[in-house]
PDB file of C-alpha atoms in Angstrom:
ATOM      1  CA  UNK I   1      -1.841 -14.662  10.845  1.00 85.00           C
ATOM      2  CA  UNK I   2      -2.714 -11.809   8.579  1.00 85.00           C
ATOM      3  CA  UNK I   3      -0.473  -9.372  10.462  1.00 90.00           C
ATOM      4  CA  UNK I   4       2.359 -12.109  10.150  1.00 92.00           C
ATOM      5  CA  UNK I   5       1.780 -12.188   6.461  1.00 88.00           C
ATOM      6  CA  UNK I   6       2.195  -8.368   6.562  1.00 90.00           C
ATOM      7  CA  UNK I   7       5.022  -8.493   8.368  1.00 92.00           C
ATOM      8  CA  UNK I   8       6.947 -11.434   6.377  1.00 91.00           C
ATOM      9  CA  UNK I   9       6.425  -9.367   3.591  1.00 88.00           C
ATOM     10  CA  UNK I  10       8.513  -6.427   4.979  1.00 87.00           C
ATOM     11  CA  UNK I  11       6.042  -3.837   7.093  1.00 91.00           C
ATOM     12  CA  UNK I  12       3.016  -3.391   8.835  1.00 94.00           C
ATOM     13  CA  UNK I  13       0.880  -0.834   7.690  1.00 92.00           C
ATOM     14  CA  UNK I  14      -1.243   1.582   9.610  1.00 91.00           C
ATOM     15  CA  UNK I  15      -4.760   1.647   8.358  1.00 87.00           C
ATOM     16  CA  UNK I  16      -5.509   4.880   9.849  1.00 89.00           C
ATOM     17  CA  UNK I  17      -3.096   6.463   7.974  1.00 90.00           C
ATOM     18  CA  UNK I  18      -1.691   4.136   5.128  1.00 90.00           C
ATOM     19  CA  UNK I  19       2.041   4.307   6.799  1.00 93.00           C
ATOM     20  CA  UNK I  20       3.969   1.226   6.129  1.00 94.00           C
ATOM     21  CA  UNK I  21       6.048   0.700   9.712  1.00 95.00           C
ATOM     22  CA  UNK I  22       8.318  -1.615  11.606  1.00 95.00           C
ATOM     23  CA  UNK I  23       6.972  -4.366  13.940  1.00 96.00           C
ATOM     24  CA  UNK I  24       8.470  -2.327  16.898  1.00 95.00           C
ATOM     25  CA  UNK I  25       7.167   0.888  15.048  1.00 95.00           C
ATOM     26  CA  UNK I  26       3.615  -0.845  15.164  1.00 95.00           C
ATOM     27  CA  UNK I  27       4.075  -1.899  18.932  1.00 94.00           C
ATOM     28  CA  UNK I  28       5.359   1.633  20.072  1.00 94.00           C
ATOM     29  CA  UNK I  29       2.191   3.285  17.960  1.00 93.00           C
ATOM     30  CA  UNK I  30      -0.498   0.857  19.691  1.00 93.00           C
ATOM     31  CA  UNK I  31      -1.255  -0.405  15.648  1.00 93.00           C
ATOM     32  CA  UNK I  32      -0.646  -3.971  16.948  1.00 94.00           C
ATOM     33  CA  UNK I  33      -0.691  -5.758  20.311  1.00 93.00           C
ATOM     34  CA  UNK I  34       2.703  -5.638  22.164  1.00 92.00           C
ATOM     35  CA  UNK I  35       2.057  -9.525  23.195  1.00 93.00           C
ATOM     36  CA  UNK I  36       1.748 -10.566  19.727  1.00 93.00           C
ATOM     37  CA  UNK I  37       5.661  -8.973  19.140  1.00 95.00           C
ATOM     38  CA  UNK I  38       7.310 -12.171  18.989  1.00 93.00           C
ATOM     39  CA  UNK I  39       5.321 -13.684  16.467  1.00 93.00           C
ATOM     40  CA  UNK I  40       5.588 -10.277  13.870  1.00 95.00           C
ATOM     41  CA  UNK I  41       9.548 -10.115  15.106  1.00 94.00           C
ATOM     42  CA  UNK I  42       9.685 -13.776  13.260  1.00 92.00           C
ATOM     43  CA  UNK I  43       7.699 -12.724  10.650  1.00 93.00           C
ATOM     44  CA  UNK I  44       9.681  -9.419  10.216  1.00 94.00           C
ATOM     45  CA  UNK I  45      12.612 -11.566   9.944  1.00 93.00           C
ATOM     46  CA  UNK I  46      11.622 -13.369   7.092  1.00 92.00           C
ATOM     47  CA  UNK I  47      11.948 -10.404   4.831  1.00 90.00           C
ATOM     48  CA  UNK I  48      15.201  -8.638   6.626  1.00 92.00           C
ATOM     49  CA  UNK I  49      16.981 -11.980   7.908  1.00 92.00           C
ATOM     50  CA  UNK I  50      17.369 -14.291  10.525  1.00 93.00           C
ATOM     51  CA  UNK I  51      20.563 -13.810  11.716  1.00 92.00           C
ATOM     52  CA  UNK I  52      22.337 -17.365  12.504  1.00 90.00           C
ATOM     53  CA  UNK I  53      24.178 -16.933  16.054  1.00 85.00           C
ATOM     54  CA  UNK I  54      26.834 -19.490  14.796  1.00 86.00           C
ATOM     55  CA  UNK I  55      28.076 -17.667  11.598  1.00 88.00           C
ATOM     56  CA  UNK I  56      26.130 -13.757  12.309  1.00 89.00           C
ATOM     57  CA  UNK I  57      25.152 -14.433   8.678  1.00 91.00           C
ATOM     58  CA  UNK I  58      21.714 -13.296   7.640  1.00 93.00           C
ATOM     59  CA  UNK I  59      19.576 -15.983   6.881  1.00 94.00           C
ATOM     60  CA  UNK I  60      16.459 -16.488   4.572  1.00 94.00           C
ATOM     61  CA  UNK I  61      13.004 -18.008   6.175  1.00 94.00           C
ATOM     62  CA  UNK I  62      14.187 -21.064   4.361  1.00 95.00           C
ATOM     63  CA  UNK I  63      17.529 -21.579   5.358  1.00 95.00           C
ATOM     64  CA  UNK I  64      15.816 -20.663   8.878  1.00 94.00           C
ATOM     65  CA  UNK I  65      14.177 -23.969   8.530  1.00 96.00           C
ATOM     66  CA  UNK I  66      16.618 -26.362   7.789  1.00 94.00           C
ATOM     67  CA  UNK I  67      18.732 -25.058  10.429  1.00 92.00           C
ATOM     68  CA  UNK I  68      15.953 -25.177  12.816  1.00 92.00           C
ATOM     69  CA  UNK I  69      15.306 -21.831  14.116  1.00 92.00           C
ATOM     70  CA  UNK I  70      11.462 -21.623  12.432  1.00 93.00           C
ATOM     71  CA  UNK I  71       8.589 -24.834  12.309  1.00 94.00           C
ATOM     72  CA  UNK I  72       7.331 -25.843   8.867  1.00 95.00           C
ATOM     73  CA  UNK I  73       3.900 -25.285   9.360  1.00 93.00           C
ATOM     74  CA  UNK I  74       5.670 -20.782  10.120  1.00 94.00           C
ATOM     75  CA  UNK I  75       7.761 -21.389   7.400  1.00 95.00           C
ATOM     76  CA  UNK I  76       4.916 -22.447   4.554  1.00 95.00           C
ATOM     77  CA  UNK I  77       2.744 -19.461   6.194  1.00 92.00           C
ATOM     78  CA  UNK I  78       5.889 -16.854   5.217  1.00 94.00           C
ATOM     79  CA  UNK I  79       6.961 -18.118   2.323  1.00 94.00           C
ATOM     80  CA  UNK I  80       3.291 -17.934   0.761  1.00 92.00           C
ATOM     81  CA  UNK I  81       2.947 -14.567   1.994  1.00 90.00           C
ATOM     82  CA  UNK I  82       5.945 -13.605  -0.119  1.00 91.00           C
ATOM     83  CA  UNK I  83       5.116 -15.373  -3.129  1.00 90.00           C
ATOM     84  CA  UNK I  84       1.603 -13.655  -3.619  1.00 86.00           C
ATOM     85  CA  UNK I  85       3.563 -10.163  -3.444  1.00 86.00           C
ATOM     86  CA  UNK I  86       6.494 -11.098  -6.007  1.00 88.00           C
ATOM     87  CA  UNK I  87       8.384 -14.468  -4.604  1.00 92.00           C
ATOM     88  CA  UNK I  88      10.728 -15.420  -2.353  1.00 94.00           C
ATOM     89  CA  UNK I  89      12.565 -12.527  -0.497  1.00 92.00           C
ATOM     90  CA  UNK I  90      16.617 -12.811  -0.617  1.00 93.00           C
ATOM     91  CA  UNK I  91      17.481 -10.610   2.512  1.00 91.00           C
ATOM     92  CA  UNK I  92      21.075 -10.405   1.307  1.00 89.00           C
ATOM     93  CA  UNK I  93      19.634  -8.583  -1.882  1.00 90.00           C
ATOM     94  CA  UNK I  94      16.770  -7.379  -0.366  1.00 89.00           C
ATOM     95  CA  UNK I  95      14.680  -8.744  -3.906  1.00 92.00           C
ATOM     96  CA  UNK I  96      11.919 -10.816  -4.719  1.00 92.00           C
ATOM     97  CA  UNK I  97      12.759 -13.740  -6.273  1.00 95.00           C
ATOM     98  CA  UNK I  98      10.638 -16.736  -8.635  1.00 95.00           C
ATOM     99  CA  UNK I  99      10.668 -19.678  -6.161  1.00 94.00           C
ATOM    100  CA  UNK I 100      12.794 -21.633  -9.203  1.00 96.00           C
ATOM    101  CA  UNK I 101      15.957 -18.970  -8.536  1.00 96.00           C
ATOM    102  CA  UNK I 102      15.126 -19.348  -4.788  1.00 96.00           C
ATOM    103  CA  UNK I 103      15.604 -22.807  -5.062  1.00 97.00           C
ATOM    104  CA  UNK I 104      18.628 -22.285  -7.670  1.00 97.00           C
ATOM    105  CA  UNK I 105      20.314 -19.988  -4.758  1.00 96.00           C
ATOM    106  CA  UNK I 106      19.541 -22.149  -1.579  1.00 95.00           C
ATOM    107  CA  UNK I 107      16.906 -19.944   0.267  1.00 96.00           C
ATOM    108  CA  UNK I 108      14.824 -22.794   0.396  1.00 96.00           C
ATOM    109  CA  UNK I 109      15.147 -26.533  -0.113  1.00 96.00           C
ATOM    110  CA  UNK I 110      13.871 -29.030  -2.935  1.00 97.00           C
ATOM    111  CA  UNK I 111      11.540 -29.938   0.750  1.00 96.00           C
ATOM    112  CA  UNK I 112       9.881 -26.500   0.977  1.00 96.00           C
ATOM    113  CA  UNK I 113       9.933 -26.068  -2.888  1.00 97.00           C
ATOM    114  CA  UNK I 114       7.530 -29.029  -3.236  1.00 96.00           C
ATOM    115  CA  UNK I 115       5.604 -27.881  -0.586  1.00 94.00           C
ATOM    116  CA  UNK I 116       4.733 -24.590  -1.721  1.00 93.00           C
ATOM    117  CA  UNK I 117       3.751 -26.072  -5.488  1.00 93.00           C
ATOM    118  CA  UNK I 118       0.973 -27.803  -3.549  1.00 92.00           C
ATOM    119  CA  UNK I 119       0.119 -24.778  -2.602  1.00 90.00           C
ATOM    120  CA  UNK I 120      -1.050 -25.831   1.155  1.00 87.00           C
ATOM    121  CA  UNK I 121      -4.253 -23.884   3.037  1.00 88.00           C
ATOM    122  CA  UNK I 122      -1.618 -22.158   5.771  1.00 84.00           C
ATOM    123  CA  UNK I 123      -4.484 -19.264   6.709  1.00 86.00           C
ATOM    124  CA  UNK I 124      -7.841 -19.335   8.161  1.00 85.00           C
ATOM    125  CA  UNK I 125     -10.616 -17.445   6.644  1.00 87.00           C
ATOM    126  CA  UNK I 126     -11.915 -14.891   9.060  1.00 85.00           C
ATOM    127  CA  UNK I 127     -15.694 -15.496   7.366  1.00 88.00           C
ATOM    128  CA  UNK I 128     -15.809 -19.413   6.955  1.00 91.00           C
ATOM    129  CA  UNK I 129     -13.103 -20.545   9.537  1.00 90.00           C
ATOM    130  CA  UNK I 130     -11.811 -22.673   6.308  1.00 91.00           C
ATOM    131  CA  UNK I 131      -8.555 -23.054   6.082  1.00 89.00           C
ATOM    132  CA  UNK I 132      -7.353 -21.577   2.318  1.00 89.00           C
ATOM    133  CA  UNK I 133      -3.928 -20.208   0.743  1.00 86.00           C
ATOM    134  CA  UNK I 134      -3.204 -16.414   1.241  1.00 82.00           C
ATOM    135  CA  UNK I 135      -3.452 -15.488  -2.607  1.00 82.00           C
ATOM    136  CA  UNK I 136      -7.170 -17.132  -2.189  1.00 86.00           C
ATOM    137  CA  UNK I 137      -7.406 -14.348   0.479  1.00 83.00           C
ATOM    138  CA  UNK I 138      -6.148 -12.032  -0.978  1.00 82.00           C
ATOM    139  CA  UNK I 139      -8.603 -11.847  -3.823  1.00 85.00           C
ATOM    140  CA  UNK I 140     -11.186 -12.053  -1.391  1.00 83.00           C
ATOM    141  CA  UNK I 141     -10.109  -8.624  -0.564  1.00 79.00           C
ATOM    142  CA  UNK I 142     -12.071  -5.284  -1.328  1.00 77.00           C
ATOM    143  CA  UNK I 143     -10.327  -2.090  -2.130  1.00 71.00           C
ATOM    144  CA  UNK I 144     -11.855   0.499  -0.011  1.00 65.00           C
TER     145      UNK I 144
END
């Protein structure tokens, strides 16, 4: 989950080396397990797109959703990621956006934008097992 919450937010990043990288960048390199690709490709998308096969149009993680490409329960996970680095990604604009403008410009539904003002426990603590919000995780964090 943490690597998908890397990966929604636009990279993975080498720890060895501090390199931010693709998902297929991170496969190729051994940084991340080539049978957990599929996962980080969905991930990956929710910062660059998904791309809908009807229209070719890129997509946000929200609109991803609703059309039913991506569960809920993925959807919460990404979009939280995003919002404790800046907001909402637009991968039209390639910007972080407050989740009120995301809302305002369709990338996610009045649905998701309750959801995420609940602020719902999508990760597991690797300590406790507890299930908490990635910003809670986040300032769990040490800067080595």
């Amino acid at each position: 989950m943490l690597l998908e919450a890397q990966a929604a937010t636009g990279h993975i990043l080498d720890p060895k080396f501090n390199e931010k990288m693709s998902v297929d960048a991170a496969c190729s390199r051994g940084v991340v397990d080539t049978e957990d690709r599929d996962v980080l490709i969905t991930a990956e998308a929710a910062s660059t797109g998904f791309k809908d096969p009807f229209s070719g149009k890129l997509l946000s993680v929200g609109q991803a959703y609703k059309k039913g490409h991506v569960d809920k329960e993925t959807t919460l996970r990404l979009l939280q990621a995003q919002e404790s680095v800046g907001g909402i990604l637009d991968p039209v604009l390639s910007v972080y956006l407050p989740k009120d403008a995301a809302l305002d410009r369709n990338l996610i539904d009045e649905e998701i934008y309750r959801a995420l003002n609940k602020k719902p426990p999508c990760y597991l603590d690797p300590d406790t097992q507890q299930k908490v919000t990635y910003t809670d995780l986040k300032k769990k964090c040490r800067m080595e």
